[in-house]
mmCIF file of C-alpha atoms in Angstrom:
data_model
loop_
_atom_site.group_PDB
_atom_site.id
_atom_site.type_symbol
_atom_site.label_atom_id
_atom_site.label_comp_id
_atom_site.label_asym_id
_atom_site.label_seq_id
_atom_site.Cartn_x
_atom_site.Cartn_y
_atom_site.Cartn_z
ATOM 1 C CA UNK A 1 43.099 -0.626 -69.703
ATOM 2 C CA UNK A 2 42.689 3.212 -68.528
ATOM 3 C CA UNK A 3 40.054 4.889 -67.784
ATOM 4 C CA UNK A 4 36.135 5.337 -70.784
ATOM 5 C CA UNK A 5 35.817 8.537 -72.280
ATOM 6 C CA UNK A 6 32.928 9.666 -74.540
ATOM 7 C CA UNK A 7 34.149 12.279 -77.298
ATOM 8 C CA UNK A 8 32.068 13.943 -79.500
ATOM 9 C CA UNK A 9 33.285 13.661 -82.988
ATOM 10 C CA UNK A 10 32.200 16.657 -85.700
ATOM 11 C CA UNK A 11 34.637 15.693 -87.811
ATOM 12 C CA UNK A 12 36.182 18.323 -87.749
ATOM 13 C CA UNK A 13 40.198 19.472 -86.276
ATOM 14 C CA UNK A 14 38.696 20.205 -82.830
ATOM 15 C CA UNK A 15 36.831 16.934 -81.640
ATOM 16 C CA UNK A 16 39.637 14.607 -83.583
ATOM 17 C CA UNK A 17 42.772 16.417 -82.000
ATOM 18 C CA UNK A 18 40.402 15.702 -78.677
ATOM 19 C CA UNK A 19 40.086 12.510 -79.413
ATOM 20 C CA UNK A 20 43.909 11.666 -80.205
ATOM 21 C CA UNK A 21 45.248 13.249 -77.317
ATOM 22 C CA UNK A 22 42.707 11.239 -74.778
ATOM 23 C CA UNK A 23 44.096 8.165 -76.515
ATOM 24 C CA UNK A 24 47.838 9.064 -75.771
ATOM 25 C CA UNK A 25 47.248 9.973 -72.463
ATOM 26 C CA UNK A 26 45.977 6.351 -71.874
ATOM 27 C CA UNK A 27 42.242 6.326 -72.260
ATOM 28 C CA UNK A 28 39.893 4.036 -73.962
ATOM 29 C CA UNK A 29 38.175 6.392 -76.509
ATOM 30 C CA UNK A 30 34.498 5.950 -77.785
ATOM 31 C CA UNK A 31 33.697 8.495 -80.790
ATOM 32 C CA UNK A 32 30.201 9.266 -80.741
ATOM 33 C CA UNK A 33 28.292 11.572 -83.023
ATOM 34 C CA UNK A 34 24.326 12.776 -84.445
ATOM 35 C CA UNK A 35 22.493 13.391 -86.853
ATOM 36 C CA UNK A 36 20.595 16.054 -85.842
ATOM 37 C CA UNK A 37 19.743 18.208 -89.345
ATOM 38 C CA UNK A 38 16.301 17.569 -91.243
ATOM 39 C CA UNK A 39 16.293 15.616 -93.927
ATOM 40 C CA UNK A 40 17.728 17.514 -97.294
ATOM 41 C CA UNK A 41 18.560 16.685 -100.752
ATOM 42 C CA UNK A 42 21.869 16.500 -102.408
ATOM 43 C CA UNK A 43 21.617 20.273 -103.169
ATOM 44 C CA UNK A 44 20.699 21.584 -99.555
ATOM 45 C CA UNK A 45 23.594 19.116 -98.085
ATOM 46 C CA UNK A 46 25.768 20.653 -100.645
ATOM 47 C CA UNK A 47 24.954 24.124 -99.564
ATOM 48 C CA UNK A 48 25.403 23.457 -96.101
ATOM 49 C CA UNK A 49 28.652 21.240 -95.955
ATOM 50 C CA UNK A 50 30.645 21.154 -93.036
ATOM 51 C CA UNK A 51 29.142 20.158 -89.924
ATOM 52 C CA UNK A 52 25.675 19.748 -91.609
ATOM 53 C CA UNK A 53 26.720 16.718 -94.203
ATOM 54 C CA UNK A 54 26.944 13.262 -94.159
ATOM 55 C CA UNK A 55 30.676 13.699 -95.129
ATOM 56 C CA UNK A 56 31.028 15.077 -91.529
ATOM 57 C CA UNK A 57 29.905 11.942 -90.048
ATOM 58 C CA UNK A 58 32.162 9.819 -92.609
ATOM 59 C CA UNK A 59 35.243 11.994 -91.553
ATOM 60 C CA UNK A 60 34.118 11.498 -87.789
ATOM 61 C CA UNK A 61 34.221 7.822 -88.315
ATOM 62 C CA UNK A 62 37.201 7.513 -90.422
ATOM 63 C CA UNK A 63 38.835 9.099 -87.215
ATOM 64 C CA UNK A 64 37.521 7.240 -85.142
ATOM 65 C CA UNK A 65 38.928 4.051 -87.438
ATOM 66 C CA UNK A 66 42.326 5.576 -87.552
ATOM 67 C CA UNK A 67 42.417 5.925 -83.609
ATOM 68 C CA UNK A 68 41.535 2.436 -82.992
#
């Protein structure tokens, strides 16, 4: 087994491209990620999107899942 990484996962391109190319160089991956927004309702979440959403931290871990 190579070498532990840590890689912050968004969700977005930047941190999963990261991620895949650690794990073809021969590292052992771990995805992490925060929630680090206030609490908001469906509307506010909605307005924000992106990095500010639960559906960041879904596509984080469905990453994550993919990459093993």
């Amino acid at each position: 087994m190579g070498k532990r990484v840590v890689c912050a996962m968004s969700g977005g391109v930047d941190s999963s491209v990261a991620a895949a190319l650690l794990k073809a160089q021969g590292y052992e991956v771990i995805g992490i990620t925060m929630e680090i927004w206030p609490e908001m309702d469906q509307s506010e979440m909605a307005h924000h999107g992106g990095c500010c959403s639960i559906a960041a931290v879904e596509d984080a871990r469905a990453v994550c899942d993919r990459l093993g």
